[in-house]
C-alpha atoms as a printed R data frame, in Angstrom:
    type eleno elety resid chain resno       x       y       z
1   ATOM     1    CA   LYS     A     1  12.128 -15.163  -6.418
2   ATOM     2    CA   GLN     A     2  13.721 -18.571  -5.837
3   ATOM     3    CA   VAL     A     3  16.917 -17.072  -4.398
4   ATOM     4    CA   ILE     A     4  14.955 -14.959  -1.902
5   ATOM     5    CA   SER     A     5  12.627 -17.837  -0.984
6   ATOM     6    CA   ARG     A     6  15.508 -20.143  -0.054
7   ATOM     7    CA   ARG     A     7  16.873 -17.628   2.448
8   ATOM     8    CA   LEU     A     8  13.588 -17.033   4.245
9   ATOM     9    CA   ARG     A     9  12.699 -19.093   7.265
10  ATOM    10    CA   PRO     A    10   9.222 -19.495   8.726
11  ATOM    11    CA   ALA     A    11   8.291 -18.135  12.138
12  ATOM    12    CA   GLU     A    12  10.477 -15.067  11.677
13  ATOM    13    CA   VAL     A    13   9.201 -11.540  12.066
14  ATOM    14    CA   TYR     A    14   8.468  -9.530   8.920
15  ATOM    15    CA   GLU     A    15   7.521  -5.878   8.815
16  ATOM    16    CA   ILE     A    16   5.325  -4.402   6.085
17  ATOM    17    CA   ASP     A    17   4.653  -0.722   5.559
18  ATOM    18    CA   GLY     A    18   3.915   1.881   2.934
19  ATOM    19    CA   ALA     A    19   5.817   5.124   2.462
20  ATOM    20    CA   GLY     A    20   5.226   8.285   0.505
21  ATOM    21    CA   ILE     A    21   8.275   9.328  -1.496
22  ATOM    22    CA   GLY     A    22   6.911  12.414  -3.209
23  ATOM    23    CA   LYS     A    23   3.962  14.521  -4.275
24  ATOM    24    CA   LEU     A    24   2.852  15.945  -7.540
25  ATOM    25    CA   PHE     A    25   0.187  18.535  -8.179
26  ATOM    26    CA   VAL     A    26  -2.447  17.803 -10.817
27  ATOM    27    CA   SER     A    27  -4.873  20.274 -12.352
28  ATOM    28    CA   ALA     A    28  -8.531  19.275 -12.218
29  ATOM    29    CA   ARG     A    29  -8.600  19.784 -16.006
30  ATOM    30    CA   SER     A    30  -5.745  17.361 -16.696
31  ATOM    31    CA   GLU     A    31  -6.456  14.914 -19.526
32  ATOM    32    CA   HIS     A    32  -3.856  12.419 -18.273
33  ATOM    33    CA   TRP     A    33  -5.555  12.045 -14.863
34  ATOM    34    CA   LYS     A    34  -9.119  12.340 -16.211
35  ATOM    35    CA   ARG     A    35 -10.259   8.848 -15.086
36  ATOM    36    CA   GLN     A    36  -9.041   9.282 -11.502
37  ATOM    37    CA   ILE     A    37 -10.601  12.757 -11.256
38  ATOM    38    CA   GLU     A    38 -13.930  11.398 -12.544
39  ATOM    39    CA   LEU     A    39 -13.730   8.588  -9.991
40  ATOM    40    CA   TRP     A    40 -13.127  11.127  -7.201
41  ATOM    41    CA   ASN     A    41 -16.148  13.144  -8.390
42  ATOM    42    CA   ARG     A    42 -18.353  10.022  -8.345
43  ATOM    43    CA   LEU     A    43 -17.224   9.124  -4.818
44  ATOM    44    CA   HIS     A    44 -17.770  12.702  -3.562
45  ATOM    45    CA   PRO     A    45 -20.944  13.910  -5.341
46  ATOM    46    CA   ARG     A    46 -21.708  16.669  -2.813
47  ATOM    47    CA   SER     A    47 -18.222  18.190  -2.874
48  ATOM    48    CA   ALA     A    48 -17.119  20.721  -5.440
49  ATOM    49    CA   THR     A    49 -14.200  19.642  -7.590
50  ATOM    50    CA   PRO     A    50 -11.040  21.367  -6.327
51  ATOM    51    CA   LYS     A    51  -8.870  23.373  -8.728
52  ATOM    52    CA   TYR     A    52  -6.055  20.883  -8.270
53  ATOM    53    CA   PHE     A    53  -5.293  17.542  -6.615
54  ATOM    54    CA   GLN     A    54  -2.232  16.199  -4.835
55  ATOM    55    CA   GLY     A    55  -0.873  12.964  -6.260
56  ATOM    56    CA   HIS     A    56   0.961  10.862  -3.692
57  ATOM    57    CA   VAL     A    57   3.813   8.723  -5.047
58  ATOM    58    CA   ARG     A    58   4.114   5.719  -2.725
59  ATOM    59    CA   LEU     A    59   6.065   2.532  -2.151
60  ATOM    60    CA   LEU     A    60   5.100  -0.635  -0.314
61  ATOM    61    CA   GLY     A    61   7.859  -2.579   1.381
62  ATOM    62    CA   VAL     A    62   8.405  -5.742   3.384
63  ATOM    63    CA   THR     A    63  11.520  -6.499   5.406
64  ATOM    64    CA   CYS     A    64  12.718  -9.369   7.572
65  ATOM    65    CA   ARG     A    65  13.761  -8.118  10.999
66  ATOM    66    CA   THR     A    66  16.385 -10.823  11.526
67  ATOM    67    CA   THR     A    67  18.097 -11.045   8.122
68  ATOM    68    CA   GLY     A    68  17.536  -7.432   7.054
69  ATOM    69    CA   TRP     A    69  16.482  -8.142   3.457
70  ATOM    70    CA   LEU     A    70  14.131  -5.538   1.990
71  ATOM    71    CA   LEU     A    71  11.772  -5.743  -0.964
72  ATOM    72    CA   LEU     A    72  10.001  -2.658  -2.364
73  ATOM    73    CA   LYS     A    73   7.173  -2.299  -4.882
74  ATOM    74    CA   PRO     A    74   5.706   0.936  -6.251
75  ATOM    75    CA   LEU     A    75   2.022   1.620  -5.606
76  ATOM    76    CA   PRO     A    76  -0.190   3.510  -8.053
77  ATOM    77    CA   VAL     A    77  -0.301   7.285  -7.613
78  ATOM    78    CA   LYS     A    78  -3.411   8.229  -5.657
79  ATOM    79    CA   LEU     A    79  -5.076  11.635  -6.042
80  ATOM    80    CA   VAL     A    80  -6.464  13.472  -3.012
81  ATOM    81    CA   PRO     A    81  -7.790  17.037  -2.665
82  ATOM    82    CA   PRO     A    82  -5.486  19.784  -1.361
83  ATOM    83    CA   LYS     A    83  -4.681  19.716   2.382
84  ATOM    84    CA   ALA     A    84  -5.991  16.139   2.696
85  ATOM    85    CA   ARG     A    85  -4.083  13.501   4.618
86  ATOM    86    CA   PRO     A    86  -1.955  11.069   2.616
87  ATOM    87    CA   PRO     A    87  -3.906   7.936   1.655
88  ATOM    88    CA   GLN     A    88  -3.531   4.682   3.548
89  ATOM    89    CA   GLU     A    89  -2.685   1.462   1.792
90  ATOM    90    CA   SER     A    90  -5.850  -0.399   0.860
91  ATOM    91    CA   ARG     A    91  -6.399  -4.151   1.028
92  ATOM    92    CA   GLN     A    92  -6.491  -4.337  -2.782
93  ATOM    93    CA   GLU     A    93  -3.176  -2.473  -3.116
94  ATOM    94    CA   VAL     A    94  -1.474  -4.793  -0.605
95  ATOM    95    CA   ALA     A    95  -2.841  -7.873  -2.367
96  ATOM    96    CA   GLN     A    96  -1.897  -6.655  -5.864
97  ATOM    97    CA   ALA     A    97   1.682  -5.894  -4.772
98  ATOM    98    CA   ASN     A    98   2.115  -9.632  -3.966
99  ATOM    99    CA   LEU     A    99   4.836  -8.926  -1.395
100 ATOM   100    CA   LEU     A   100   3.203 -11.203   1.173
101 ATOM   101    CA   LYS     A   101   3.475 -14.066  -1.303
102 ATOM   102    CA   LEU     A   102   7.228 -14.182  -0.554
103 ATOM   103    CA   VAL     A   103   6.776 -14.295   3.240
104 ATOM   104    CA   PRO     A   104   6.854 -17.874   4.577
105 ATOM   105    CA   LYS     A   105   3.780 -19.552   6.016
106 ATOM   106    CA   GLY     A   106   3.217 -19.074   9.761
107 ATOM   107    CA   SER     A   107   5.385 -15.954  10.077
108 ATOM   108    CA   VAL     A   108   4.609 -12.912  12.198
109 ATOM   109    CA   VAL     A   109   3.724  -9.869  10.076
110 ATOM   110    CA   CYS     A   110   4.106  -6.504  11.832
111 ATOM   111    CA   ALA     A   111   2.018  -3.696  10.394
112 ATOM   112    CA   ASP     A   112   1.152  -0.171  11.400
113 ATOM   113    CA   GLY     A   113  -2.449   0.903  11.961
114 ATOM   114    CA   ALA     A   114  -3.457   0.804   8.284
115 ATOM   115    CA   ARG     A   115  -6.474  -1.494   7.901
116 ATOM   116    CA   GLY     A   116  -5.305  -2.877   4.573
117 ATOM   117    CA   PHE     A   117  -2.516  -5.030   6.017
118 ATOM   118    CA   PRO     A   118  -4.429  -7.254   8.464
119 ATOM   119    CA   ALA     A   119  -7.364  -7.495   6.040
120 ATOM   120    CA   SER     A   120  -5.106  -8.644   3.204
121 ATOM   121    CA   CYS     A   121  -3.294 -11.146   5.461
122 ATOM   122    CA   LYS     A   122  -6.625 -12.662   6.466
123 ATOM   123    CA   LYS     A   123  -8.639 -12.536   3.224
124 ATOM   124    CA   ASP     A   124  -6.065 -12.649   0.425
125 ATOM   125    CA   PHE     A   125  -3.321 -14.727   2.061
126 ATOM   126    CA   GLY     A   126  -5.375 -16.665   4.643
127 ATOM   127    CA   ASN     A   127  -3.826 -19.982   3.635
128 ATOM   128    CA   LYS     A   128  -0.444 -18.760   4.935
129 ATOM   129    CA   LYS     A   129  -1.784 -18.409   8.502
130 ATOM   130    CA   PHE     A   130   0.122 -15.206   9.287
131 ATOM   131    CA   ARG     A   131   0.049 -13.852  12.804
132 ATOM   132    CA   VAL     A   132  -0.476 -10.083  12.511
133 ATOM   133    CA   ALA     A   133   0.926  -7.694  15.124
134 ATOM   134    CA   GLN     A   134   0.150  -3.990  15.173
135 ATOM   135    CA   VAL     A   135   3.263  -1.875  15.849
136 ATOM   136    CA   ASN     A   136   4.262   1.781  15.823
137 ATOM   137    CA   HIS     A   137   6.884   2.341  13.092
138 ATOM   138    CA   GLN     A   138   8.074   5.729  14.405
């Protein structure tokens, strides 16, 4: 952490984004994923439990546009029903990854349209006074 922190300069532009690196298919009767399946059932009481779920394996990364350094952290696998869109990064996931802790105060943080990034910059890392810019990563 100290080596990275010395190289970073404030007022540079940092980009943060999440990426899916794989999928796994989970039976609705799986004992290993029982807690997440029960949580899904509580959040969707009117929907029937699907026969299987898709588990999205994701990473969260932050990079400095000028120096090119990149830091990645794995996110927890998130279960969604079949044919559902991949999940966005939530504010809690961004905060728990602690990647923004390494970004210097007053920097510009570029994020895609996911609501978790600006919310985490404002609520969880508000003392760093990040300027958040919405960009298209494609």
